[in-house]
Amino acid sequence: MSSDGRSMYERMTAGDPYVADDPQIAAASTRAQGLSHRYNTMDPTDGAARRAVLEELLGAFGAGSEIRPPFHCDYGRHTTVGSRTFVNFGLVCLDVARVIIGDDVQLGPNVQLLTATHPLEAGPRRDKWESAEPIVIGDNVWLGGGVIVCPGVSIGANTVVGAGSVVTRDLPADVVAVGSPARVVRPLP
């Protein structure tokens, strides 16, 4: 228990700093690892069974969506995927905080959605304190291969992020952004 009476799991899900030494955190992580492993090793032609595992793993998984394995996440249930979304091979989704992926989103191979963060100060980091900030990806967004989205970022609807970009701050709707850090290079019609 922390000094405010909440468990570390309660602190984590509230978005407050926590230390990941809570049995609920360990159980949730183990659950996600087991389901992810099952999904990643399934017969790729058994679409119904693969979908059932994703529906059990994730907070929501929209109609007509697909995630190609391998797929790795911290907890799974903190992630929601809208309808008709396509996720290519190798998604890493550190979903300590909520990850909301909209409808008709396209994620290229090896995209990383990273909600977890750590203190800049050496002492708290050494003491294993951490926290997380949510990520929101709007409808009809396309993230090119290898894009990294950092904690607390929202990406507006219809935006395109170029391959290899690192998104460190919010991006508005209807733009193209590229680079590290990602910067808007032009509006979309």
Coordinates of C-alpha atoms in Angstrom, one line a residue, residues 7-136:
S7 CA -2.8 -0.1 -3.7
M8 CA -0.2 0.4 -6.3
Y9 CA -2.7 -1.1 -8.8
E10 CA -5.2 1.5 -7.9
R11 CA -2.6 4.2 -8.2
M12 CA -1.5 2.9 -11.7
T13 CA -5.1 2.7 -13.0
A14 CA -5.7 6.3 -11.7
G15 CA -2.7 7.6 -13.7
D16 CA -0.7 8.4 -10.5
P17 CA 2.9 7.4 -9.8
Y18 CA 3.2 3.8 -8.6
V19 CA 5.7 1.0 -8.0
A20 CA 4.9 -2.2 -9.9
D21 CA 5.2 -4.5 -6.9
D22 CA 1.5 -5.1 -6.5
P23 CA 0.0 -8.6 -6.9
Q24 CA -2.9 -7.2 -9.0
I25 CA -0.4 -5.6 -11.4
A26 CA 1.6 -8.9 -11.7
A27 CA -1.6 -10.9 -12.3
A28 CA -2.8 -8.5 -15.0
S29 CA 0.6 -8.6 -16.7
T30 CA 0.7 -12.4 -16.6
R31 CA -2.8 -12.6 -18.0
A32 CA -1.8 -10.3 -20.9
Q33 CA 1.5 -12.2 -21.6
G34 CA -0.4 -15.5 -21.7
L35 CA -3.1 -14.3 -24.1
S36 CA -0.5 -12.5 -26.3
H37 CA 1.6 -15.6 -26.5
R38 CA -1.5 -17.7 -27.4
Y39 CA -2.4 -15.2 -30.1
N40 CA 1.1 -14.9 -31.5
T41 CA 1.5 -18.7 -31.9
M42 CA -2.0 -19.4 -33.3
D43 CA -2.7 -20.8 -36.8
P44 CA -3.0 -17.7 -39.0
T45 CA -5.8 -19.2 -41.0
D46 CA -8.1 -19.6 -37.9
G47 CA -9.5 -16.1 -38.0
A48 CA -12.4 -16.8 -35.6
A49 CA -10.2 -18.2 -32.8
R50 CA -7.7 -15.4 -33.2
R51 CA -10.4 -12.8 -33.0
A52 CA -11.8 -14.5 -29.8
V53 CA -8.4 -14.2 -28.1
L54 CA -8.1 -10.5 -29.1
E55 CA -11.6 -9.9 -27.7
E56 CA -10.6 -11.6 -24.5
L57 CA -7.3 -9.7 -24.3
L58 CA -8.3 -6.2 -25.3
G59 CA -10.7 -3.7 -23.7
A60 CA -12.6 -3.6 -27.0
F61 CA -11.8 -4.9 -30.5
G62 CA -14.0 -3.5 -33.3
A63 CA -15.8 -5.3 -36.1
G64 CA -13.7 -5.9 -39.2
S65 CA -10.4 -5.0 -37.4
E66 CA -7.2 -7.1 -37.7
I67 CA -3.9 -7.2 -35.7
R68 CA -1.2 -9.2 -37.4
P69 CA 1.1 -11.1 -35.0
P70 CA 3.4 -10.6 -33.3
F71 CA 1.5 -8.3 -30.9
H72 CA 2.9 -7.4 -27.5
C73 CA 1.1 -5.4 -24.8
D74 CA 1.5 -4.8 -21.0
Y75 CA -2.2 -5.4 -20.0
G76 CA -4.4 -5.5 -23.1
R77 CA -7.6 -4.5 -21.3
H78 CA -6.4 -0.9 -21.3
T79 CA -6.4 -0.8 -25.1
T80 CA -9.4 -0.3 -27.3
V81 CA -9.4 -0.7 -31.1
G82 CA -12.2 0.7 -33.3
S83 CA -13.8 -0.9 -36.3
R84 CA -12.1 -1.7 -39.6
T85 CA -8.7 -0.9 -38.2
F86 CA -5.6 -2.7 -39.6
V87 CA -2.5 -3.3 -37.5
N88 CA 0.5 -4.7 -39.4
F89 CA 3.2 -7.0 -37.9
G90 CA 5.0 -6.1 -34.7
L91 CA 2.9 -3.7 -32.7
V92 CA 4.2 -2.9 -29.2
C93 CA 1.5 -1.4 -27.1
L94 CA 2.7 -0.5 -23.6
D95 CA -0.8 0.1 -22.3
V96 CA -0.2 1.0 -18.7
A97 CA -2.6 3.9 -19.3
R98 CA -5.4 3.8 -21.8
V99 CA -4.6 3.4 -25.5
I100 CA -7.6 4.4 -27.7
I101 CA -7.2 3.5 -31.4
G102 CA -10.1 4.8 -33.5
D103 CA -12.0 3.4 -36.5
D104 CA -10.4 2.9 -39.9
V105 CA -6.8 3.4 -38.5
Q106 CA -3.8 1.9 -40.3
L107 CA -0.7 1.1 -38.3
G108 CA 2.4 0.1 -40.2
P109 CA 4.8 -2.7 -39.1
N110 CA 6.8 -2.2 -35.8
V111 CA 4.7 0.7 -34.5
Q112 CA 5.2 1.4 -30.8
L113 CA 2.5 3.0 -28.6
L114 CA 4.3 3.8 -25.3
T115 CA 2.2 5.2 -22.4
A116 CA 4.7 4.3 -19.7
T117 CA 7.0 7.0 -18.3
H118 CA 9.6 7.3 -15.5
P119 CA 10.8 10.2 -13.3
L120 CA 13.6 12.3 -14.6
E121 CA 15.0 12.5 -11.1
A122 CA 17.5 9.7 -10.3
G123 CA 16.2 8.9 -6.8
P124 CA 12.6 8.1 -7.6
R125 CA 13.6 6.3 -10.8
R126 CA 16.1 4.2 -8.8
D127 CA 13.3 3.5 -6.3
K128 CA 11.2 2.1 -9.3
W129 CA 8.5 4.7 -9.4
E130 CA 6.8 5.0 -12.7
S131 CA 3.5 6.3 -14.2
A132 CA 1.8 6.5 -17.5
E133 CA -0.1 8.9 -19.7
P134 CA -2.8 7.9 -22.2
I135 CA -2.5 7.8 -26.0
V136 CA -5.4 8.6 -28.4

